[in-house]
Amino acid sequence: MFRNHVLAVSTAITMAVSPQASSAADKVKMLFDWIPGGIHSAWYAGAENRCFADLNLEFTFDRGSGSVDTVAKVAAGLGDIGMADFGAMMLGVVNNGAQVKALTPIYSDAPYGIMTLESTGINSVSDLEGRKLASGPGDAGILMLPLAMELVGSNFGEVESEKADFSALLGLLLQEKIDSHTTFLTTSKILSDVVTNAGKSPKFLHFGESLDMYGSVLIANEEFLAERPDVAKRAMEATQCALKAAQADPEAAVDALLELFPEKKRDAELAAISGGIELIFGSSAFAANGFSWDEARIMMTHANTMKSQGQDSAFGSMSDFVHKF
């Protein structure tokens, strides 16, 4: 259910990216939530800006195939840590007994949003009533949209909702066959440039920020946490360091990515990383808590996730989902 929006598909790839690390460095395998790009650049730059070396770590990375897949693979021990949607992780724990815990927030705001055009006159989620909205298969945003509409007193049942392949969504919008489609804030940065180049004016409605819930988090395998707690703690600190470095110099982060993936488009990756930086550092939750957890936000993430799936939203405890060092 919690599939990330992407513009391309790539074959699986694993890269070692810490050439400065000594032979004595502790090795950590990380699984991304999708194809390396955008905010993932921060980790590739971590090998160059000493965020890893100063903590005596050597990271290897592997691409993911969506958050649900990443949660399952980290739980199975195929990765020590991973980047995944917090809601997807919670569902893995509750429904499948996944042996994983979240270490630190990455996206303090949920990335869900609506892409539309200025010409549609859609200025809020309330304006979606009576309009055509498309979403891709397995999309997470369409599950959360009814909750966002409920918050402002509108009814998702009044929306003309349809499904389409992810690759077709923007074309349908540009041809005005639909009025809007769901997407993530990170992807919207790239889509907006495409819309502008097509001679139209894009608009993105970030309804995820109204839900007071976390988006992606850094997760860890529980066996890894039990057997190598110090390494896990340093991996969390290295991640936070790399993300801060990317905020300070996103171009350097993207350049590190492009050294390994020269086929990628620099402008698109800069657009995508800007969205990731906004989700990490631009939220009120980060302003109040930094990378520390907000218990109320954890509970709201759980409640919204369970409600979106039609499941019992009774919350256990933070320790069911979060590891604190």
PDB file of C-alpha atoms in Angstrom:
ATOM      1  CA  MET A   1       0.000   0.000   0.000  1.00  0.00           C
ATOM      2  CA  PHE A   2       2.841   2.350   0.758  1.00  0.00           C
ATOM      3  CA  ARG A   3       4.550   2.593  -2.606  1.00  0.00           C
ATOM      4  CA  ASN A   4       6.818   5.545  -3.383  1.00  0.00           C
ATOM      5  CA  HIS A   5       6.193   7.688  -6.444  1.00  0.00           C
ATOM      6  CA  VAL A   6       9.003   7.590  -8.992  1.00  0.00           C
ATOM      7  CA  LEU A   7       9.599   8.690 -12.550  1.00  0.00           C
ATOM      8  CA  ALA A   8      11.831   5.801 -13.635  1.00  0.00           C
ATOM      9  CA  VAL A   9      12.638   2.202 -12.899  1.00  0.00           C
ATOM     10  CA  SER A  10      16.138   0.825 -12.477  1.00  0.00           C
ATOM     11  CA  THR A  11      17.715  -2.556 -11.875  1.00  0.00           C
ATOM     12  CA  ALA A  12      18.897  -3.416  -8.374  1.00  0.00           C
ATOM     13  CA  ILE A  13      22.290  -2.018  -7.480  1.00  0.00           C
ATOM     14  CA  THR A  14      24.548  -2.222  -4.465  1.00  0.00           C
ATOM     15  CA  MET A  15      27.343   0.299  -4.023  1.00  0.00           C
ATOM     16  CA  ALA A  16      30.081   0.637  -1.438  1.00  0.00           C
ATOM     17  CA  VAL A  17      30.578   4.344  -0.913  1.00  0.00           C
ATOM     18  CA  SER A  18      33.096   4.962   1.844  1.00  0.00           C
ATOM     19  CA  PRO A  19      36.548   4.956   0.222  1.00  0.00           C
ATOM     20  CA  GLN A  20      38.107   6.840   3.127  1.00  0.00           C
ATOM     21  CA  ALA A  21      36.988   4.282   5.703  1.00  0.00           C
ATOM     22  CA  SER A  22      39.806   2.234   7.217  1.00  0.00           C
ATOM     23  CA  SER A  23      39.835  -1.570   7.169  1.00  0.00           C
ATOM     24  CA  ALA A  24      38.827  -1.428  10.835  1.00  0.00           C
ATOM     25  CA  ALA A  25      35.662   0.562  10.092  1.00  0.00           C
ATOM     26  CA  ASP A  26      32.374  -1.027  11.110  1.00  0.00           C
ATOM     27  CA  LYS A  27      30.316  -2.069   8.099  1.00  0.00           C
ATOM     28  CA  VAL A  28      26.631  -1.172   7.825  1.00  0.00           C
ATOM     29  CA  LYS A  29      24.318  -2.279   5.033  1.00  0.00           C
ATOM     30  CA  MET A  30      21.504   0.150   4.266  1.00  0.00           C
ATOM     31  CA  LEU A  31      18.480  -0.429   2.045  1.00  0.00           C
ATOM     32  CA  PHE A  32      16.793   2.559   0.425  1.00  0.00           C
ATOM     33  CA  ASP A  33      13.056   2.774  -0.122  1.00  0.00           C
ATOM     34  CA  TRP A  34      13.456   3.070  -3.876  1.00  0.00           C
ATOM     35  CA  ILE A  35      15.902   3.813  -6.677  1.00  0.00           C
ATOM     36  CA  PRO A  36      18.775   6.040  -5.459  1.00  0.00           C
ATOM     37  CA  GLY A  37      17.986   9.695  -6.137  1.00  0.00           C
ATOM     38  CA  GLY A  38      16.958  12.939  -4.486  1.00  0.00           C
ATOM     39  CA  ILE A  39      17.515  12.843  -0.739  1.00  0.00           C
ATOM     40  CA  HIS A  40      19.395   9.540  -1.040  1.00  0.00           C
ATOM     41  CA  SER A  41      22.211  11.740  -2.360  1.00  0.00           C
ATOM     42  CA  ALA A  42      22.910  12.728   1.241  1.00  0.00           C
ATOM     43  CA  TRP A  43      24.198   9.241   2.051  1.00  0.00           C
ATOM     44  CA  TYR A  44      26.416   9.078  -1.037  1.00  0.00           C
ATOM     45  CA  ALA A  45      27.944  12.397  -0.005  1.00  0.00           C
ATOM     46  CA  GLY A  46      28.445  11.039   3.507  1.00  0.00           C
ATOM     47  CA  ALA A  47      31.399   9.059   2.200  1.00  0.00           C
ATOM     48  CA  GLU A  48      33.063  12.266   1.037  1.00  0.00           C
ATOM     49  CA  ASN A  49      32.201  14.757   3.789  1.00  0.00           C
ATOM     50  CA  ARG A  50      33.465  12.518   6.624  1.00  0.00           C
ATOM     51  CA  CYS A  51      30.021  11.994   8.185  1.00  0.00           C
ATOM     52  CA  PHE A  52      30.805   8.262   7.990  1.00  0.00           C
ATOM     53  CA  ALA A  53      34.575   8.219   8.402  1.00  0.00           C
ATOM     54  CA  ASP A  54      34.525  10.359  11.546  1.00  0.00           C
ATOM     55  CA  LEU A  55      32.236   7.763  13.127  1.00  0.00           C
ATOM     56  CA  ASN A  56      34.387   4.888  11.830  1.00  0.00           C
ATOM     57  CA  LEU A  57      31.653   3.496   9.584  1.00  0.00           C
ATOM     58  CA  GLU A  58      31.603   2.046   6.102  1.00  0.00           C
ATOM     59  CA  PHE A  59      28.180   2.015   4.463  1.00  0.00           C
ATOM     60  CA  THR A  60      26.999  -0.082   1.555  1.00  0.00           C
ATOM     61  CA  PHE A  61      23.687   0.741  -0.106  1.00  0.00           C
ATOM     62  CA  ASP A  62      21.100  -1.191  -2.049  1.00  0.00           C
ATOM     63  CA  ARG A  63      18.046   0.150  -3.855  1.00  0.00           C
ATOM     64  CA  GLY A  64      14.543  -0.665  -2.653  1.00  0.00           C
ATOM     65  CA  SER A  65      11.234  -1.484  -4.275  1.00  0.00           C
ATOM     66  CA  GLY A  66       8.947   0.530  -2.017  1.00  0.00           C
ATOM     67  CA  SER A  67       8.724   0.904   1.740  1.00  0.00           C
ATOM     68  CA  VAL A  68       6.780  -2.309   2.325  1.00  0.00           C
ATOM     69  CA  ASP A  69       9.549  -4.264   0.590  1.00  0.00           C
ATOM     70  CA  THR A  70      12.287  -2.446   2.519  1.00  0.00           C
ATOM     71  CA  VAL A  71      10.602  -3.135   5.864  1.00  0.00           C
ATOM     72  CA  ALA A  72      10.297  -6.838   5.024  1.00  0.00           C
ATOM     73  CA  LYS A  73      13.916  -7.107   3.879  1.00  0.00           C
ATOM     74  CA  VAL A  74      15.367  -5.286   6.888  1.00  0.00           C
ATOM     75  CA  ALA A  75      13.211  -7.450   9.176  1.00  0.00           C
ATOM     76  CA  ALA A  76      14.615 -10.534   7.423  1.00  0.00           C
ATOM     77  CA  GLY A  77      18.182  -9.364   8.015  1.00  0.00           C
ATOM     78  CA  LEU A  78      18.928  -8.520   4.383  1.00  0.00           C
ATOM     79  CA  GLY A  79      19.917  -5.052   5.554  1.00  0.00           C
ATOM     80  CA  ASP A  80      21.008  -3.660   8.924  1.00  0.00           C
ATOM     81  CA  ILE A  81      19.113  -0.406   8.482  1.00  0.00           C
ATOM     82  CA  GLY A  82      16.791   1.115   5.905  1.00  0.00           C
ATOM     83  CA  MET A  83      14.773   4.136   4.882  1.00  0.00           C
ATOM     84  CA  ALA A  84      11.037   3.451   4.892  1.00  0.00           C
ATOM     85  CA  ASP A  85       7.679   5.092   5.441  1.00  0.00           C
ATOM     86  CA  PHE A  86       6.861   5.008   9.171  1.00  0.00           C
ATOM     87  CA  GLY A  87       3.281   3.937   8.520  1.00  0.00           C
ATOM     88  CA  ALA A  88       4.479   1.060   6.367  1.00  0.00           C
ATOM     89  CA  MET A  89       6.846   0.032   9.151  1.00  0.00           C
ATOM     90  CA  MET A  90       4.031   0.153  11.708  1.00  0.00           C
ATOM     91  CA  LEU A  91       1.843  -2.037   9.506  1.00  0.00           C
ATOM     92  CA  GLY A  92       4.719  -4.490   9.142  1.00  0.00           C
ATOM     93  CA  VAL A  93       5.106  -4.677  12.916  1.00  0.00           C
ATOM     94  CA  VAL A  94       1.372  -4.936  13.696  1.00  0.00           C
ATOM     95  CA  ASN A  95       0.300  -7.238  10.859  1.00  0.00           C
ATOM     96  CA  ASN A  96       3.405  -9.322  10.208  1.00  0.00           C
ATOM     97  CA  GLY A  97       5.398  -9.145  13.429  1.00  0.00           C
ATOM     98  CA  ALA A  98       8.310  -7.499  11.601  1.00  0.00           C
ATOM     99  CA  GLN A  99      11.335  -7.320  13.889  1.00  0.00           C
ATOM    100  CA  VAL A 100      12.270  -3.722  13.161  1.00  0.00           C
ATOM    101  CA  LYS A 101      12.351  -0.450  15.057  1.00  0.00           C
ATOM    102  CA  ALA A 102      12.581   3.182  13.955  1.00  0.00           C
ATOM    103  CA  LEU A 103      15.767   4.991  15.023  1.00  0.00           C
ATOM    104  CA  THR A 104      15.227   8.582  13.917  1.00  0.00           C
ATOM    105  CA  PRO A 105      12.777  10.596  11.835  1.00  0.00           C
ATOM    106  CA  ILE A 106      13.861  11.447   8.309  1.00  0.00           C
ATOM    107  CA  TYR A 107      10.765  13.185   6.935  1.00  0.00           C
ATOM    108  CA  SER A 108       9.099  14.968   9.848  1.00  0.00           C
ATOM    109  CA  ASP A 109       6.119  15.664   7.571  1.00  0.00           C
ATOM    110  CA  ALA A 110       4.244  13.135   5.467  1.00  0.00           C
ATOM    111  CA  PRO A 111       4.990  13.725   1.750  1.00  0.00           C
ATOM    112  CA  TYR A 112       1.451  13.209   0.430  1.00  0.00           C
ATOM    113  CA  GLY A 113       0.012  15.788  -1.918  1.00  0.00           C
ATOM    114  CA  ILE A 114      -2.013  16.672  -4.981  1.00  0.00           C
ATOM    115  CA  MET A 115      -0.608  17.851  -8.311  1.00  0.00           C
ATOM    116  CA  THR A 116      -2.933  20.079 -10.308  1.00  0.00           C
ATOM    117  CA  LEU A 117      -2.853  23.107 -12.617  1.00  0.00           C
ATOM    118  CA  GLU A 118      -3.563  26.727 -11.766  1.00  0.00           C
ATOM    119  CA  SER A 119      -6.249  26.689 -14.452  1.00  0.00           C
ATOM    120  CA  THR A 120      -8.354  24.108 -12.555  1.00  0.00           C
ATOM    121  CA  GLY A 121      -9.112  26.502  -9.717  1.00  0.00           C
ATOM    122  CA  ILE A 122      -8.304  23.781  -7.159  1.00  0.00           C
ATOM    123  CA  ASN A 123      -6.828  25.636  -4.202  1.00  0.00           C
ATOM    124  CA  SER A 124      -7.473  23.177  -1.358  1.00  0.00           C
ATOM    125  CA  VAL A 125      -8.498  19.573  -0.872  1.00  0.00           C
ATOM    126  CA  SER A 126     -12.088  20.789  -0.407  1.00  0.00           C
ATOM    127  CA  ASP A 127     -12.108  21.866  -4.042  1.00  0.00           C
ATOM    128  CA  LEU A 128     -11.618  18.242  -5.119  1.00  0.00           C
ATOM    129  CA  GLU A 129     -15.303  17.504  -4.549  1.00  0.00           C
ATOM    130  CA  GLY A 130     -16.949  16.947  -7.928  1.00  0.00           C
ATOM    131  CA  ARG A 131     -13.582  16.914  -9.736  1.00  0.00           C
ATOM    132  CA  LYS A 132     -11.595  14.111 -11.393  1.00  0.00           C
ATOM    133  CA  LEU A 133      -8.669  12.792  -9.371  1.00  0.00           C
ATOM    134  CA  ALA A 134      -6.360   9.947 -10.442  1.00  0.00           C
ATOM    135  CA  SER A 135      -3.913   7.863  -8.436  1.00  0.00           C
ATOM    136  CA  GLY A 136      -1.526   5.022  -9.174  1.00  0.00           C
ATOM    137  CA  PRO A 137      -1.869   1.409  -7.980  1.00  0.00           C
ATOM    138  CA  GLY A 138      -0.783   0.855  -4.398  1.00  0.00           C
ATOM    139  CA  ASP A 139      -0.590   4.604  -3.777  1.00  0.00           C
ATOM    140  CA  ALA A 140      -0.359   5.704  -0.140  1.00  0.00           C
ATOM    141  CA  GLY A 141      -1.566   9.255  -0.682  1.00  0.00           C
ATOM    142  CA  ILE A 142      -5.004   8.238  -1.903  1.00  0.00           C
ATOM    143  CA  LEU A 143      -5.508   6.321   1.358  1.00  0.00           C
ATOM    144  CA  MET A 144      -4.670   9.389   3.422  1.00  0.00           C
ATOM    145  CA  LEU A 145      -6.583  11.934   1.354  1.00  0.00           C
ATOM    146  CA  PRO A 146      -9.993  11.104   2.904  1.00  0.00           C
ATOM    147  CA  LEU A 147      -8.535  11.903   6.331  1.00  0.00           C
ATOM    148  CA  ALA A 148      -7.176  15.245   5.126  1.00  0.00           C
ATOM    149  CA  MET A 149     -10.524  16.115   3.550  1.00  0.00           C
ATOM    150  CA  GLU A 150     -12.355  15.132   6.717  1.00  0.00           C
ATOM    151  CA  LEU A 151     -10.195  17.591   8.688  1.00  0.00           C
ATOM    152  CA  VAL A 152     -11.561  20.495   6.626  1.00  0.00           C
ATOM    153  CA  GLY A 153     -15.157  19.281   6.561  1.00  0.00           C
ATOM    154  CA  SER A 154     -15.216  17.917   3.021  1.00  0.00           C
ATOM    155  CA  ASN A 155     -16.087  14.458   1.734  1.00  0.00           C
ATOM    156  CA  PHE A 156     -13.823  12.229  -0.337  1.00  0.00           C
ATOM    157  CA  GLY A 157     -16.919  10.349  -1.450  1.00  0.00           C
ATOM    158  CA  GLU A 158     -17.774  13.350  -3.622  1.00  0.00           C
ATOM    159  CA  VAL A 159     -14.502  13.053  -5.570  1.00  0.00           C
ATOM    160  CA  GLU A 160     -14.495  11.342  -8.985  1.00  0.00           C
ATOM    161  CA  SER A 161     -11.563   9.052  -8.216  1.00  0.00           C
ATOM    162  CA  GLU A 162      -9.961   6.745 -10.772  1.00  0.00           C
ATOM    163  CA  LYS A 163      -6.837   4.630 -11.153  1.00  0.00           C
ATOM    164  CA  ALA A 164      -4.074   4.981 -13.742  1.00  0.00           C
ATOM    165  CA  ASP A 165      -0.500   3.824 -14.138  1.00  0.00           C
ATOM    166  CA  PHE A 166       1.974   6.120 -12.394  1.00  0.00           C
ATOM    167  CA  SER A 167       3.685   6.846 -15.713  1.00  0.00           C
ATOM    168  CA  ALA A 168       0.409   8.097 -17.206  1.00  0.00           C
ATOM    169  CA  LEU A 169      -0.710  10.460 -14.452  1.00  0.00           C
ATOM    170  CA  LEU A 170       1.067  13.632 -15.533  1.00  0.00           C
ATOM    171  CA  GLY A 171       0.092  13.154 -19.181  1.00  0.00           C
ATOM    172  CA  LEU A 172      -3.569  12.840 -18.193  1.00  0.00           C
ATOM    173  CA  LEU A 173      -3.277  16.067 -16.213  1.00  0.00           C
ATOM    174  CA  LEU A 174      -1.574  17.981 -19.021  1.00  0.00           C
ATOM    175  CA  GLN A 175      -4.231  16.751 -21.473  1.00  0.00           C
ATOM    176  CA  GLU A 176      -6.872  17.906 -18.957  1.00  0.00           C
ATOM    177  CA  LYS A 177      -8.455  14.461 -18.869  1.00  0.00           C
ATOM    178  CA  ILE A 178      -8.205  14.674 -15.071  1.00  0.00           C
ATOM    179  CA  ASP A 179      -8.153  17.686 -12.763  1.00  0.00           C
ATOM    180  CA  SER A 180      -5.484  16.404 -10.375  1.00  0.00           C
ATOM    181  CA  HIS A 181      -3.499  13.392  -9.262  1.00  0.00           C
ATOM    182  CA  THR A 182      -1.805  12.266  -6.077  1.00  0.00           C
ATOM    183  CA  THR A 183       1.967  12.448  -5.766  1.00  0.00           C
ATOM    184  CA  PHE A 184       4.683  13.111  -3.199  1.00  0.00           C
ATOM    185  CA  LEU A 185       6.185  16.524  -2.460  1.00  0.00           C
ATOM    186  CA  THR A 186       9.596  15.262  -3.586  1.00  0.00           C
ATOM    187  CA  THR A 187       8.284  14.107  -6.959  1.00  0.00           C
ATOM    188  CA  SER A 188       6.188  17.247  -7.363  1.00  0.00           C
ATOM    189  CA  LYS A 189       9.371  19.317  -7.610  1.00  0.00           C
ATOM    190  CA  ILE A 190      10.336  17.426 -10.772  1.00  0.00           C
ATOM    191  CA  LEU A 191       6.794  17.336 -12.166  1.00  0.00           C
ATOM    192  CA  SER A 192       6.410  21.093 -11.732  1.00  0.00           C
ATOM    193  CA  ASP A 193       9.359  21.697 -14.045  1.00  0.00           C
ATOM    194  CA  VAL A 194       7.825  19.384 -16.659  1.00  0.00           C
ATOM    195  CA  VAL A 195       4.472  21.190 -16.433  1.00  0.00           C
ATOM    196  CA  THR A 196       6.155  24.579 -16.742  1.00  0.00           C
ATOM    197  CA  ASN A 197       8.132  23.427 -19.785  1.00  0.00           C
ATOM    198  CA  ALA A 198       4.835  22.329 -21.313  1.00  0.00           C
ATOM    199  CA  GLY A 199       3.623  25.920 -21.094  1.00  0.00           C
ATOM    200  CA  LYS A 200       1.264  25.447 -18.166  1.00  0.00           C
ATOM    201  CA  SER A 201       1.257  26.584 -14.537  1.00  0.00           C
ATOM    202  CA  PRO A 202       1.622  23.812 -11.932  1.00  0.00           C
ATOM    203  CA  LYS A 203       0.192  23.793  -8.428  1.00  0.00           C
ATOM    204  CA  PHE A 204       0.983  21.361  -5.623  1.00  0.00           C
ATOM    205  CA  LEU A 205      -1.181  20.962  -2.521  1.00  0.00           C
ATOM    206  CA  HIS A 206       0.817  19.350   0.285  1.00  0.00           C
ATOM    207  CA  PHE A 207      -2.011  17.899   2.347  1.00  0.00           C
ATOM    208  CA  GLY A 208       0.364  15.586   4.210  1.00  0.00           C
ATOM    209  CA  GLU A 209       1.495  18.426   6.442  1.00  0.00           C
ATOM    210  CA  SER A 210      -2.045  18.782   7.820  1.00  0.00           C
ATOM    211  CA  LEU A 211      -2.035  15.200   9.104  1.00  0.00           C
ATOM    212  CA  ASP A 212       0.592  15.776  11.832  1.00  0.00           C
ATOM    213  CA  MET A 213       2.333  12.491  11.046  1.00  0.00           C
ATOM    214  CA  TYR A 214       5.817  11.335  10.165  1.00  0.00           C
ATOM    215  CA  GLY A 215       6.808  10.275   6.671  1.00  0.00           C
ATOM    216  CA  SER A 216      10.006   8.284   6.118  1.00  0.00           C
ATOM    217  CA  VAL A 217      12.157   7.158   9.032  1.00  0.00           C
ATOM    218  CA  LEU A 218      15.415   5.277   9.535  1.00  0.00           C
ATOM    219  CA  ILE A 219      14.608   1.721  10.588  1.00  0.00           C
ATOM    220  CA  ALA A 220      16.839  -1.027  11.947  1.00  0.00           C
ATOM    221  CA  ASN A 221      16.766  -4.798  12.277  1.00  0.00           C
ATOM    222  CA  GLU A 222      16.209  -5.752  15.937  1.00  0.00           C
ATOM    223  CA  GLU A 223      18.961  -8.376  15.892  1.00  0.00           C
ATOM    224  CA  PHE A 224      21.371  -5.722  14.637  1.00  0.00           C
ATOM    225  CA  LEU A 225      20.239  -3.436  17.480  1.00  0.00           C
ATOM    226  CA  ALA A 226      20.771  -6.179  20.048  1.00  0.00           C
ATOM    227  CA  GLU A 227      24.133  -7.411  18.779  1.00  0.00           C
ATOM    228  CA  ARG A 228      25.729  -4.132  17.631  1.00  0.00           C
ATOM    229  CA  PRO A 229      24.001  -1.310  19.546  1.00  0.00           C
ATOM    230  CA  ASP A 230      26.990   1.034  19.359  1.00  0.00           C
ATOM    231  CA  VAL A 231      27.262   0.598  15.590  1.00  0.00           C
ATOM    232  CA  ALA A 232      23.515   1.223  15.238  1.00  0.00           C
ATOM    233  CA  LYS A 233      23.764   4.408  17.295  1.00  0.00           C
ATOM    234  CA  ARG A 234      26.658   5.661  15.182  1.00  0.00           C
ATOM    235  CA  ALA A 235      24.772   4.772  11.989  1.00  0.00           C
ATOM    236  CA  MET A 236      21.878   6.928  13.190  1.00  0.00           C
ATOM    237  CA  GLU A 237      24.260   9.789  14.024  1.00  0.00           C
ATOM    238  CA  ALA A 238      25.989   9.431  10.653  1.00  0.00           C
ATOM    239  CA  THR A 239      22.610   9.627   8.907  1.00  0.00           C
ATOM    240  CA  GLN A 240      21.687  12.788  10.775  1.00  0.00           C
ATOM    241  CA  CYS A 241      25.090  14.266   9.918  1.00  0.00           C
ATOM    242  CA  ALA A 242      24.672  13.411   6.225  1.00  0.00           C
ATOM    243  CA  LEU A 243      21.202  14.947   6.080  1.00  0.00           C
ATOM    244  CA  LYS A 244      22.404  18.166   7.714  1.00  0.00           C
ATOM    245  CA  ALA A 245      25.307  18.319   5.262  1.00  0.00           C
ATOM    246  CA  ALA A 246      22.885  17.903   2.355  1.00  0.00           C
ATOM    247  CA  GLN A 247      20.774  20.762   3.677  1.00  0.00           C
ATOM    248  CA  ALA A 248      23.883  22.943   3.854  1.00  0.00           C
ATOM    249  CA  ASP A 249      25.113  21.981   0.374  1.00  0.00           C
ATOM    250  CA  PRO A 250      22.560  20.091  -1.725  1.00  0.00           C
ATOM    251  CA  GLU A 251      24.619  20.548  -4.888  1.00  0.00           C
ATOM    252  CA  ALA A 252      27.570  18.692  -3.359  1.00  0.00           C
ATOM    253  CA  ALA A 253      25.239  15.892  -2.313  1.00  0.00           C
ATOM    254  CA  VAL A 254      23.805  15.564  -5.822  1.00  0.00           C
ATOM    255  CA  ASP A 255      27.277  15.668  -7.335  1.00  0.00           C
ATOM    256  CA  ALA A 256      28.239  12.695  -5.145  1.00  0.00           C
ATOM    257  CA  LEU A 257      25.232  10.797  -6.465  1.00  0.00           C
ATOM    258  CA  LEU A 258      26.057  11.661 -10.064  1.00  0.00           C
ATOM    259  CA  GLU A 259      29.604  10.362  -9.707  1.00  0.00           C
ATOM    260  CA  LEU A 260      28.095   6.895  -9.311  1.00  0.00           C
ATOM    261  CA  PHE A 261      25.020   7.399 -11.512  1.00  0.00           C
ATOM    262  CA  PRO A 262      26.154   9.731 -14.333  1.00  0.00           C
ATOM    263  CA  GLU A 263      23.047   8.909 -16.380  1.00  0.00           C
ATOM    264  CA  LYS A 264      20.855  10.816 -13.928  1.00  0.00           C
ATOM    265  CA  LYS A 265      19.784  14.402 -14.672  1.00  0.00           C
ATOM    266  CA  ARG A 266      21.351  16.954 -12.343  1.00  0.00           C
ATOM    267  CA  ASP A 267      18.449  19.430 -12.471  1.00  0.00           C
ATOM    268  CA  ALA A 268      15.913  16.724 -11.667  1.00  0.00           C
ATOM    269  CA  GLU A 269      17.964  15.436  -8.735  1.00  0.00           C
ATOM    270  CA  LEU A 270      18.424  18.951  -7.371  1.00  0.00           C
ATOM    271  CA  ALA A 271      14.671  19.461  -7.595  1.00  0.00           C
ATOM    272  CA  ALA A 272      13.992  16.166  -5.828  1.00  0.00           C
ATOM    273  CA  ILE A 273      16.499  16.756  -3.039  1.00  0.00           C
ATOM    274  CA  SER A 274      14.988  20.183  -2.382  1.00  0.00           C
ATOM    275  CA  GLY A 275      11.693  18.467  -1.647  1.00  0.00           C
ATOM    276  CA  GLY A 276      13.374  16.008   0.686  1.00  0.00           C
ATOM    277  CA  ILE A 277      15.138  18.805   2.543  1.00  0.00           C
ATOM    278  CA  GLU A 278      11.803  20.596   2.945  1.00  0.00           C
ATOM    279  CA  LEU A 279      10.180  17.475   4.419  1.00  0.00           C
ATOM    280  CA  ILE A 280      13.065  16.994   6.857  1.00  0.00           C
ATOM    281  CA  PHE A 281      13.890  20.494   8.000  1.00  0.00           C
ATOM    282  CA  GLY A 282      10.883  22.580   6.963  1.00  0.00           C
ATOM    283  CA  SER A 283       8.230  21.161   9.261  1.00  0.00           C
ATOM    284  CA  SER A 284       7.014  22.584  12.547  1.00  0.00           C
ATOM    285  CA  ALA A 285       7.832  19.211  14.135  1.00  0.00           C
ATOM    286  CA  PHE A 286      11.506  19.525  13.218  1.00  0.00           C
ATOM    287  CA  ALA A 287      11.565  23.140  14.406  1.00  0.00           C
ATOM    288  CA  ALA A 288      10.292  21.970  17.797  1.00  0.00           C
ATOM    289  CA  ASN A 289      12.127  18.657  18.158  1.00  0.00           C
ATOM    290  CA  GLY A 290      14.937  18.394  15.647  1.00  0.00           C
ATOM    291  CA  PHE A 291      15.690  14.698  15.125  1.00  0.00           C
ATOM    292  CA  SER A 292      14.160  13.819  18.505  1.00  0.00           C
ATOM    293  CA  TRP A 293      10.836  11.991  18.521  1.00  0.00           C
ATOM    294  CA  ASP A 294       7.495  13.689  19.182  1.00  0.00           C
ATOM    295  CA  GLU A 295       5.338  11.094  20.948  1.00  0.00           C
ATOM    296  CA  ALA A 296       2.071  12.758  19.907  1.00  0.00           C
ATOM    297  CA  ARG A 297       3.200  12.667  16.278  1.00  0.00           C
ATOM    298  CA  ILE A 298       4.102   8.980  16.568  1.00  0.00           C
ATOM    299  CA  MET A 299       0.633   8.241  17.922  1.00  0.00           C
ATOM    300  CA  MET A 300      -1.006  10.278  15.154  1.00  0.00           C
ATOM    301  CA  THR A 301       1.038   8.436  12.526  1.00  0.00           C
ATOM    302  CA  HIS A 302      -0.211   5.173  13.977  1.00  0.00           C
ATOM    303  CA  ALA A 303      -3.838   6.337  14.202  1.00  0.00           C
ATOM    304  CA  ASN A 304      -3.924   7.701  10.643  1.00  0.00           C
ATOM    305  CA  THR A 305      -2.193   4.641   9.213  1.00  0.00           C
ATOM    306  CA  MET A 306      -4.529   2.184  10.906  1.00  0.00           C
ATOM    307  CA  LYS A 307      -7.613   4.219  10.028  1.00  0.00           C
ATOM    308  CA  SER A 308      -6.560   4.408   6.384  1.00  0.00           C
ATOM    309  CA  GLN A 309      -6.381   0.599   6.346  1.00  0.00           C
ATOM    310  CA  GLY A 310      -9.668   0.085   8.184  1.00  0.00           C
ATOM    311  CA  GLN A 311      -7.841  -1.471  11.131  1.00  0.00           C
ATOM    312  CA  ASP A 312      -8.032  -1.057  14.896  1.00  0.00           C
ATOM    313  CA  SER A 313      -6.212   2.134  15.829  1.00  0.00           C
ATOM    314  CA  ALA A 314      -5.578   1.264  19.501  1.00  0.00           C
ATOM    315  CA  PHE A 315      -2.011   2.390  20.273  1.00  0.00           C
ATOM    316  CA  GLY A 316       0.288   0.247  22.384  1.00  0.00           C
ATOM    317  CA  SER A 317       3.462   2.081  23.330  1.00  0.00           C
ATOM    318  CA  MET A 318       6.318   3.955  21.697  1.00  0.00           C
ATOM    319  CA  SER A 319       8.636   1.027  22.404  1.00  0.00           C
ATOM    320  CA  ASP A 320       6.595  -1.110  20.006  1.00  0.00           C
ATOM    321  CA  PHE A 321       7.849   1.020  17.124  1.00  0.00           C
ATOM    322  CA  VAL A 322      10.787   3.189  18.278  1.00  0.00           C
ATOM    323  CA  HIS A 323      14.211   2.249  19.620  1.00  0.00           C
ATOM    324  CA  LYS A 324      15.753   4.746  21.999  1.00  0.00           C
ATOM    325  CA  PHE A 325      19.462   4.584  22.784  1.00  0.00           C
TER     326      PHE A 325
END
